[in-house]
């Protein structure tokens, strides 16, 4: 005879009945083949409704803990194999995790996005709608380049926003640009010479290094990477950010763009990877056509990501391949499944299609340009300006300040860190030695709150006192 | 003077006002600096409420299309840079997409999951809750191994379900096992000899091939891969499915497991990758301890995926690294961000924590075992049994049938395809020539409906007539 005492809490009663009986079956208190009380008896003895017991028995039966014999009743199943083989305690082993960067009161080195700006409720609503409408599609493995709806939505967005004409099948969706770089190495070959901008995005050295590729570095002048450098380092593949270079902020002018394209056309097997990661946030002047749009010879691979424009949690990036490379991709790499979940692909497609993405971008562009304006105003009015020159071109999520000081950037970084202020020196982004003296700092303003101004500009006196 | 005619449809009125004004700004009908009518005038002239206009103006202002001057009113902003550079028409280029497999009336070759079984509403509910609670976390880049909550939930699940004791930091989350194999090659080195089971999972040959690795093949006896074969092919890394081998269905007995572990221990740099992809669906007998659990010398890397146990749309897989490899991973590869979105990681963590995963697995195990039982019964009662022997061990999502026939498997496949029935021959999974005569077929029953029985067993006469 089963007798339980049920608690009055927010766990539904049928769930409590289910849990208790299941526990007794697993622990062996109820033996295989043992008959359970009828629903009516159980309900009567415990003073609860028959429906509650019915629900609990149904759940137990559907999970295989009990079975029914018609006109006889419910019996305990033989669940030897379900029993927990639990040993006691959790383990914790001697694993050395990568160090977390310390938290600073004022952090101008991170281009983290302010969560208040992401339309979570719209995203949740679209996602719920798709979950209820597309269940069949969720059981299918996503095709290698991503679902067509999303690629089509991206193609339409690029047409109206960037003036780019793209066939959706040229677009390859992947879980982050890091993943896509890996695919690109597999497509283009690890035997090629990959060249990146100096200063530049250090992580590329790590990623390419995993494929035994030793990156070449090409230094830049005030128009960006130079063709002489590309030539002298023997590059096959040039990895560049022509629209808003990180960290220098340089926008490559049209003349240089055509020079670089001409370089790529000189030889078979040369390609340009165009990273357009923050082009959405350009605020001044007309958008500059992408290298991809002015390339007539299938030499440019375009890359962009929604991790920057929406939220880093959405791991959706894409690359656009020239036609002959797209064909090579499908013939050689289509055994890969797409790395992004269908649910998020459909949600993002709807988000773009219904105009939410454009609205979000417009709102964020305005938000960031106000953040920048406010910070620039504060800087310009501050005493810091006596020793500091601002270098910015109205785009992206950061600008540079150059300091006129005898201290090295590392000395300044250290002093600021003591006051819990984090600035990142431009020199940290030089990939080869020789530029350490360049005393410039990157100011990322995407997630700075109002409180920061007080701390930052209240601090300027300290900075002066310490002879910066 | 703005005059618009608004339509009576399900687009909210404020949205229509917003769209029309925005359109006129972009097309240049409204010029930069032009004053907009006051909210009151606009509302009055169009016979709609001031609040509606207020909402539309607010939206336009927040996106930067218009601006306000205090006590003066609303003005059109200079949005040169927002104007569409749209050219006409979509393009469609000559891209040869990978061929889609034809649809069959009866497809016993696919282990697609039946969508009716996935608890979409629970998933949607958890996901909505997380979206509203965790917004700050969504703006952070996911740590390289995945978010801790999910790894902890997986560790707890493995403890109670598989008797495995794992430190959450040993678990590395990734967007699909294909991606994780790539990470493993980066961790273990592309200069090692990787050996896979023959017959086996062909895609591994493709994936490892991308890293210029030529896989070795080791054939199997009735207990699985043999140590002699591992030795003779000179393997460093052995990739095996000891718990339910695909496609043969073999479960490796304990004796062979210890032999294989002993082989790994003979030499530094030898490892076993244990793929446990469908262990959740074992129905008969006690669960067999994983190789990982009985490995005392840090030689086993465990792999599993939620794409099989939940839905292929959830691209979440994980690997468990021995401690020294976990440390190597964090020191060498932690520059990678996790490829799975935080939202789905948090949702899955809650799904496991709140017991939904266990319930789902139990329900699915019962569902699959019924599917198998029903199909086996139908087979046993059918005339097919005169020439057919069933080979199964009560596990996973497929079994084998062996036919006594003078036809080759390819001939049988072809004949069946004409009747729109798809069976996959075991011989398709042999990685080297020599086993083509083995006339066995894989029967995957995870998503076969009732209608299939009629077609399949109504067809047996035809099969006999054609002298199979």
Coordinates of C-alpha atoms in Angstrom, one line a residue, chain A residues 5-437:
Chain A
X5 CA 2.7 12.8 2.2
X6 CA 2.6 15.5 -0.4
X7 CA 3.8 19.0 0.2
X8 CA 2.0 22.2 -0.5
X9 CA 4.5 24.0 -2.7
X10 CA 4.6 25.1 -6.3
X11 CA 5.3 21.7 -7.7
X12 CA 2.1 20.4 -9.3
X13 CA 0.6 17.5 -7.3
X14 CA 0.7 15.1 -10.3
X15 CA 4.4 15.8 -10.6
X16 CA 4.9 15.0 -6.9
X17 CA 3.1 11.7 -7.3
X18 CA 5.2 10.9 -10.3
X19 CA 8.4 11.8 -8.6
X20 CA 7.7 9.7 -5.5
X21 CA 6.6 6.6 -7.3
X22 CA 9.6 6.9 -9.7
X23 CA 11.9 7.3 -6.7
X24 CA 10.5 4.1 -5.2
X25 CA 10.9 2.2 -8.4
X26 CA 14.5 3.3 -8.9
X27 CA 15.4 2.6 -5.2
X28 CA 13.8 -0.8 -5.4
X29 CA 11.1 -0.1 -2.8
X30 CA 8.7 -1.0 -5.6
X31 CA 9.7 -4.3 -7.2
X32 CA 9.4 -5.2 -10.9
X33 CA 6.0 -6.8 -11.6
X34 CA 4.4 -5.4 -8.4
X35 CA 0.9 -4.1 -8.9
X36 CA 0.2 -0.4 -8.2
X37 CA -3.0 0.6 -6.5
X38 CA -5.9 1.5 -8.9
X39 CA -6.2 5.2 -9.6
X40 CA -9.4 5.4 -7.7
X41 CA -8.0 3.7 -4.5
X42 CA -4.8 5.8 -4.7
X43 CA -6.8 9.0 -5.1
X44 CA -9.3 8.1 -2.3
X45 CA -6.6 7.2 0.2
X46 CA -4.7 10.4 -0.4
X47 CA -7.7 12.6 -0.7
X48 CA -6.8 13.8 -4.2
X49 CA -8.5 13.6 -7.6
X50 CA -8.4 10.6 -9.9
X51 CA -7.3 12.8 -12.7
X52 CA -4.1 13.8 -10.8
X53 CA -3.2 10.1 -10.4
X54 CA -4.1 9.4 -14.0
X55 CA -1.7 12.1 -15.2
X56 CA 1.1 10.8 -12.9
X57 CA 0.5 7.1 -14.1
X58 CA 0.5 8.3 -17.7
X59 CA 3.8 10.0 -17.3
X60 CA 5.3 7.0 -15.6
X61 CA 4.0 4.7 -18.3
X62 CA 5.2 6.9 -21.1
X63 CA 8.7 6.9 -19.6
X64 CA 8.7 3.1 -19.2
X65 CA 8.6 3.0 -15.4
X66 CA 5.3 1.2 -15.3
X67 CA 3.1 -0.7 -17.7
X68 CA -0.6 -1.5 -18.0
X69 CA -2.3 -4.8 -18.5
X70 CA -5.8 -4.2 -20.0
X71 CA -8.6 -4.7 -17.4
X72 CA -6.0 -5.6 -14.8
X73 CA -4.2 -2.4 -13.8
X74 CA -0.7 -0.8 -13.5
X75 CA 2.5 -2.8 -12.8
X76 CA 6.0 -1.8 -12.1
X77 CA 8.3 -2.3 -15.0
X78 CA 11.8 -3.9 -14.8
X79 CA 13.9 -0.8 -15.0
X80 CA 17.3 -2.4 -14.0
X81 CA 18.9 -0.4 -16.8
X82 CA 17.5 2.9 -15.7
X83 CA 18.8 2.7 -12.2
X84 CA 21.4 5.3 -11.4
X85 CA 24.9 4.0 -11.2
X86 CA 25.5 7.1 -9.1
X87 CA 28.7 7.4 -7.1
X88 CA 28.8 10.0 -4.4
X89 CA 30.0 13.6 -4.8
X90 CA 31.1 15.8 -7.7
X91 CA 34.6 15.8 -8.7
X92 CA 36.9 18.7 -9.2
X93 CA 40.2 18.0 -10.9
X94 CA 43.4 20.0 -11.2
X95 CA 42.5 21.9 -14.4
X96 CA 44.2 25.2 -15.0
X97 CA 41.6 27.4 -16.6
X98 CA 42.6 30.4 -18.8
X99 CA 42.8 33.5 -16.6
X100 CA 39.8 35.8 -16.6
X101 CA 40.8 39.3 -17.3
X102 CA 40.4 41.5 -14.2
X103 CA 37.4 43.8 -14.0
X104 CA 38.1 47.5 -14.2
X105 CA 35.9 50.4 -13.0
X106 CA 36.5 52.0 -16.3
X107 CA 37.2 49.7 -19.2
X108 CA 37.7 51.5 -22.6
X109 CA 39.4 48.5 -24.1
X110 CA 36.3 46.3 -24.6
X111 CA 33.8 46.8 -27.3
X112 CA 31.1 44.9 -25.4
X113 CA 27.6 45.8 -26.4
X114 CA 25.2 47.4 -24.0
X115 CA 22.4 44.8 -23.4
X116 CA 19.7 47.4 -22.9
X117 CA 19.8 48.0 -26.6
X118 CA 19.1 44.5 -27.9
X119 CA 15.4 43.8 -28.6
X120 CA 15.1 40.7 -26.5
X121 CA 11.3 40.6 -26.5
X122 CA 11.1 40.8 -30.3
X123 CA 13.7 38.0 -30.6
X124 CA 11.8 35.9 -28.1
X125 CA 8.5 36.5 -29.9
X126 CA 9.9 35.6 -33.3
X127 CA 11.7 32.6 -31.9
X128 CA 8.5 31.3 -30.2
X129 CA 6.5 31.7 -33.4
X130 CA 9.1 29.8 -35.4
X131 CA 9.2 27.0 -32.8
X132 CA 5.5 26.5 -33.2
X133 CA 5.5 26.7 -37.0
X134 CA 8.6 25.0 -38.2
X135 CA 8.8 21.8 -36.2
X136 CA 9.4 19.7 -39.2
X137 CA 12.3 21.8 -40.4
X138 CA 13.9 21.5 -37.0
X139 CA 14.3 17.8 -37.4
X140 CA 16.3 18.3 -40.6
X141 CA 20.0 18.8 -40.7
X142 CA 20.8 22.3 -41.9
X143 CA 22.3 22.3 -45.4
X144 CA 26.0 23.0 -45.5
X145 CA 25.8 26.7 -46.3
X146 CA 22.9 27.5 -44.0
X147 CA 19.1 27.7 -44.5
X148 CA 18.1 29.4 -47.7
X149 CA 15.6 31.8 -46.0
X150 CA 18.5 33.4 -44.0
X151 CA 20.9 33.6 -46.9
X152 CA 18.2 35.3 -49.0
X153 CA 17.4 37.8 -46.2
X154 CA 21.1 38.6 -45.9
X155 CA 21.4 39.0 -49.7
X156 CA 18.4 41.5 -49.6
X157 CA 19.9 43.4 -46.7
X158 CA 23.2 43.7 -48.4
X159 CA 21.5 44.9 -51.6
X160 CA 19.7 47.7 -49.9
X161 CA 22.3 48.5 -47.2
X162 CA 25.6 48.0 -49.0
X163 CA 24.5 48.1 -52.6
X164 CA 25.9 44.6 -53.0
X165 CA 24.5 42.1 -55.5
X166 CA 24.8 38.6 -54.2
X167 CA 23.3 35.3 -55.0
X168 CA 22.1 33.7 -51.7
X169 CA 24.0 30.6 -52.6
X170 CA 27.2 32.5 -52.5
X171 CA 26.6 33.1 -48.8
X172 CA 28.0 30.6 -46.3
X173 CA 26.6 30.8 -42.8
X174 CA 28.9 29.7 -39.9
X175 CA 29.1 29.8 -36.1
X176 CA 31.5 32.8 -35.8
X177 CA 34.1 34.2 -38.1
X178 CA 36.8 32.1 -36.4
X179 CA 35.0 29.0 -37.6
X180 CA 34.7 30.5 -41.1
X181 CA 38.4 31.3 -41.3
X182 CA 39.0 27.6 -40.6
X183 CA 36.7 26.7 -43.5
X184 CA 38.5 29.2 -45.7
X185 CA 41.9 27.6 -45.0
X186 CA 40.4 24.2 -46.0
X187 CA 39.0 25.8 -49.2
X188 CA 42.0 27.8 -50.2
X189 CA 44.7 25.5 -48.9
X190 CA 47.1 25.6 -46.0
X191 CA 50.1 25.7 -48.5
X192 CA 49.3 29.4 -49.4
X193 CA 50.9 32.5 -47.9
X194 CA 48.4 34.4 -45.8
X195 CA 49.2 38.0 -45.1
X196 CA 47.5 40.2 -42.4
X197 CA 47.7 43.9 -41.7
X198 CA 50.2 45.1 -39.1
X199 CA 49.0 46.5 -36.7
X200 CA 46.0 44.1 -36.8
X201 CA 43.9 41.4 -35.4
X202 CA 46.2 39.2 -33.4
X203 CA 43.8 36.3 -33.2
X204 CA 44.2 35.6 -36.9
X205 CA 47.8 34.6 -36.2
X206 CA 46.6 32.1 -33.7
X207 CA 43.9 30.7 -35.9
X208 CA 46.0 30.4 -39.0
X209 CA 48.8 29.0 -36.8
X210 CA 46.5 26.0 -36.0
X211 CA 46.8 25.0 -39.7
X212 CA 50.6 25.3 -39.6
X213 CA 50.4 28.6 -41.4
X214 CA 52.9 31.2 -40.5
X215 CA 51.2 34.5 -41.3
X216 CA 53.1 37.2 -43.1
X217 CA 52.6 40.8 -41.9
X218 CA 52.3 43.8 -44.1
X219 CA 52.6 47.3 -42.5
X220 CA 50.3 50.1 -43.4
X221 CA 50.5 53.7 -44.5
X222 CA 47.8 56.2 -43.9
X223 CA 45.7 54.6 -46.7
X224 CA 46.0 51.1 -45.4
X225 CA 48.0 48.1 -46.5
X226 CA 50.4 48.9 -49.4
X227 CA 50.8 46.8 -52.5
X228 CA 54.6 47.0 -52.1
X229 CA 54.3 45.2 -48.7
X230 CA 52.0 42.6 -50.1
X231 CA 54.5 41.9 -52.9
X232 CA 57.6 41.9 -50.7
X233 CA 56.1 39.4 -48.2
X234 CA 55.1 37.1 -51.1
X235 CA 51.4 36.9 -50.1
X236 CA 48.8 34.8 -51.9
X237 CA 45.9 35.7 -49.6
X238 CA 45.6 39.2 -48.2
X239 CA 43.4 39.6 -45.2
X240 CA 42.2 43.2 -44.9
X241 CA 39.6 45.5 -43.2
X242 CA 39.4 48.3 -45.9
X243 CA 36.2 50.0 -44.5
X244 CA 37.3 50.6 -41.0
X245 CA 40.5 49.0 -40.0
X246 CA 41.0 47.7 -36.5
X247 CA 42.7 49.2 -34.6
X248 CA 43.9 52.2 -36.6
X249 CA 40.4 53.2 -37.9
X250 CA 41.8 53.8 -41.4
X251 CA 39.3 53.7 -44.3
X252 CA 41.1 52.6 -47.5
X253 CA 40.4 55.2 -50.3
X254 CA 39.2 54.1 -53.7
X255 CA 42.6 54.5 -55.4
X256 CA 44.3 52.0 -53.0
X257 CA 41.4 49.6 -53.3
X258 CA 41.9 49.4 -57.1
X259 CA 45.6 48.9 -56.5
X260 CA 45.0 46.0 -54.2
X261 CA 42.5 44.5 -56.6
X262 CA 45.0 44.9 -59.4
X263 CA 47.6 43.0 -57.3
X264 CA 45.2 40.2 -56.7
X265 CA 44.5 40.0 -60.5
X266 CA 48.2 39.7 -61.4
X267 CA 48.4 36.0 -60.4
X268 CA 46.1 33.0 -60.3
X269 CA 45.4 31.8 -56.7
X270 CA 45.6 35.3 -55.2
X271 CA 42.6 36.4 -53.1
X272 CA 41.6 39.1 -50.8
X273 CA 39.6 38.4 -47.6
X274 CA 37.6 41.6 -46.9
X275 CA 36.5 41.8 -43.2
X276 CA 33.6 44.3 -43.0
X277 CA 32.9 43.6 -39.3
X278 CA 31.6 47.0 -38.2
X279 CA 30.5 48.7 -41.4
X280 CA 27.0 49.0 -40.1
X281 CA 28.1 51.7 -37.7
X282 CA 29.6 54.1 -40.1
X283 CA 27.9 57.5 -39.3
X284 CA 29.5 60.1 -41.5
X285 CA 29.4 60.4 -45.2
X286 CA 28.1 57.9 -47.8
X287 CA 28.8 54.3 -47.3
X288 CA 31.9 53.3 -49.2
X289 CA 31.4 50.5 -51.7
X290 CA 32.9 47.2 -50.5
X291 CA 35.9 45.7 -52.3
X292 CA 33.6 42.8 -53.1
X293 CA 31.2 45.1 -55.0
X294 CA 34.0 46.6 -57.2
X295 CA 35.7 43.3 -57.8
X296 CA 35.0 42.1 -61.4
X297 CA 37.3 39.1 -61.4
X298 CA 36.2 36.9 -58.5
X299 CA 39.1 37.8 -56.2
X300 CA 37.3 39.0 -53.1
X301 CA 35.8 36.9 -50.2
X302 CA 33.6 39.1 -48.1
X303 CA 33.2 38.4 -44.3
X304 CA 30.8 39.9 -41.8
X305 CA 29.2 38.9 -38.5
X306 CA 26.0 39.4 -36.5
X307 CA 28.0 39.0 -33.3
X308 CA 29.0 42.7 -33.5
X309 CA 25.8 44.2 -34.9
X310 CA 23.3 42.2 -32.8
X311 CA 24.8 40.5 -29.8
X312 CA 27.9 38.3 -29.2
X313 CA 25.6 35.5 -28.0
X314 CA 24.2 35.1 -31.5
X315 CA 27.1 33.1 -33.1
X316 CA 26.2 33.8 -36.7
X317 CA 28.7 35.0 -39.2
X318 CA 28.8 34.7 -42.9
X319 CA 31.2 34.8 -45.8
X320 CA 30.4 35.5 -49.5
X321 CA 32.4 33.5 -51.9
X322 CA 33.1 34.4 -55.6
X323 CA 31.2 32.0 -57.9
X324 CA 34.1 29.7 -58.7
X325 CA 35.0 29.3 -55.0
X326 CA 31.4 28.7 -54.1
X327 CA 31.4 25.9 -56.6
X328 CA 34.6 24.5 -55.1
X329 CA 33.1 24.8 -51.7
X330 CA 30.0 22.8 -52.6
X331 CA 31.9 20.1 -54.4
X332 CA 34.6 19.6 -51.7
X333 CA 33.2 20.7 -48.4
X334 CA 29.4 20.1 -48.5
X335 CA 29.8 17.0 -46.3
X336 CA 30.0 19.5 -43.4
X337 CA 26.7 20.4 -41.7
X338 CA 26.1 24.1 -41.0
X339 CA 27.3 24.9 -37.4
X340 CA 24.4 27.3 -36.6
X341 CA 21.1 25.9 -35.1
X342 CA 18.2 26.1 -37.5
X343 CA 16.1 27.8 -34.8
X344 CA 18.5 30.8 -34.7
X345 CA 18.9 30.9 -38.4
X346 CA 15.1 31.1 -38.9
X347 CA 14.7 33.6 -36.1
X348 CA 17.4 35.8 -37.6
X349 CA 15.9 35.5 -41.1
X350 CA 12.5 36.7 -39.7
X351 CA 14.3 39.4 -37.7
X352 CA 15.9 40.8 -40.9
X353 CA 12.8 40.2 -43.2
X354 CA 10.4 42.0 -40.9
X355 CA 12.7 45.1 -40.7
X356 CA 13.8 44.7 -37.1
X357 CA 17.4 44.4 -38.1
X358 CA 17.4 47.6 -40.0
X359 CA 15.6 49.4 -37.1
X360 CA 18.1 48.0 -34.7
X361 CA 21.1 49.0 -36.7
X362 CA 19.7 52.5 -37.2
X363 CA 19.0 52.9 -33.5
X364 CA 22.4 51.6 -32.6
X365 CA 24.2 53.8 -35.1
X366 CA 22.5 56.8 -33.5
X367 CA 23.3 55.5 -30.0
X368 CA 27.0 54.9 -30.8
X369 CA 27.4 58.2 -32.5
X370 CA 25.9 59.9 -29.4
X371 CA 28.3 58.0 -27.2
X372 CA 31.2 59.0 -29.3
X373 CA 30.1 62.6 -29.5
X374 CA 29.7 62.8 -25.7
X375 CA 33.0 61.2 -25.1
X376 CA 34.8 63.4 -27.6
X377 CA 33.1 66.5 -26.2
X378 CA 34.2 65.5 -22.7
X379 CA 37.7 64.9 -24.0
X380 CA 37.9 68.1 -25.9
X381 CA 36.8 70.2 -22.9
X382 CA 39.2 68.3 -20.5
X383 CA 42.7 69.3 -19.6
X384 CA 43.9 66.1 -21.3
X385 CA 43.8 67.9 -24.6
X386 CA 47.0 69.7 -23.8
X387 CA 48.9 66.5 -24.4
X388 CA 46.5 64.5 -26.5
X389 CA 45.4 64.3 -30.1
X390 CA 42.2 62.5 -31.2
X391 CA 42.3 60.5 -34.4
X392 CA 38.9 59.3 -35.6
X393 CA 36.9 59.1 -38.9
X394 CA 33.3 58.9 -37.7
X395 CA 32.9 55.2 -38.0
X396 CA 32.8 52.0 -36.0
X397 CA 33.0 51.6 -32.3
X398 CA 36.4 53.1 -31.4
X399 CA 38.8 55.9 -32.0
X400 CA 42.4 56.6 -31.2
X401 CA 44.1 59.1 -28.9
X402 CA 47.8 59.9 -29.3
X403 CA 49.6 61.2 -26.3
X404 CA 52.5 63.6 -26.2
X405 CA 54.5 62.1 -23.4
X406 CA 57.9 60.7 -22.6
X407 CA 56.4 57.6 -20.9
X408 CA 56.0 54.4 -22.9
X409 CA 52.4 53.1 -23.5
X410 CA 53.1 50.2 -21.2
X411 CA 54.1 52.5 -18.4
X412 CA 50.9 54.5 -18.9
X413 CA 48.8 51.3 -19.1
X414 CA 50.3 50.1 -15.8
X415 CA 49.6 53.4 -14.0
X416 CA 46.0 53.5 -15.2
X417 CA 45.5 49.9 -14.1
X418 CA 46.4 50.8 -10.6
X419 CA 43.4 53.2 -10.6
X420 CA 41.2 50.5 -12.2
X421 CA 41.1 52.1 -15.6
X422 CA 41.9 50.0 -18.6
X423 CA 43.0 51.4 -21.9
X424 CA 44.6 49.3 -24.6
X425 CA 47.7 50.6 -26.4
X426 CA 47.8 50.6 -30.1
X427 CA 51.3 49.1 -29.8
X428 CA 49.6 45.9 -28.4
X429 CA 48.4 45.3 -31.9
X430 CA 51.7 45.4 -33.6
X431 CA 52.6 42.0 -34.7
X432 CA 56.3 42.5 -35.0
X433 CA 58.6 44.5 -32.8
X434 CA 59.7 48.0 -33.6
X435 CA 56.6 50.2 -33.0
X436 CA 56.5 50.2 -29.2
X437 CA 57.2 53.9 -29.0

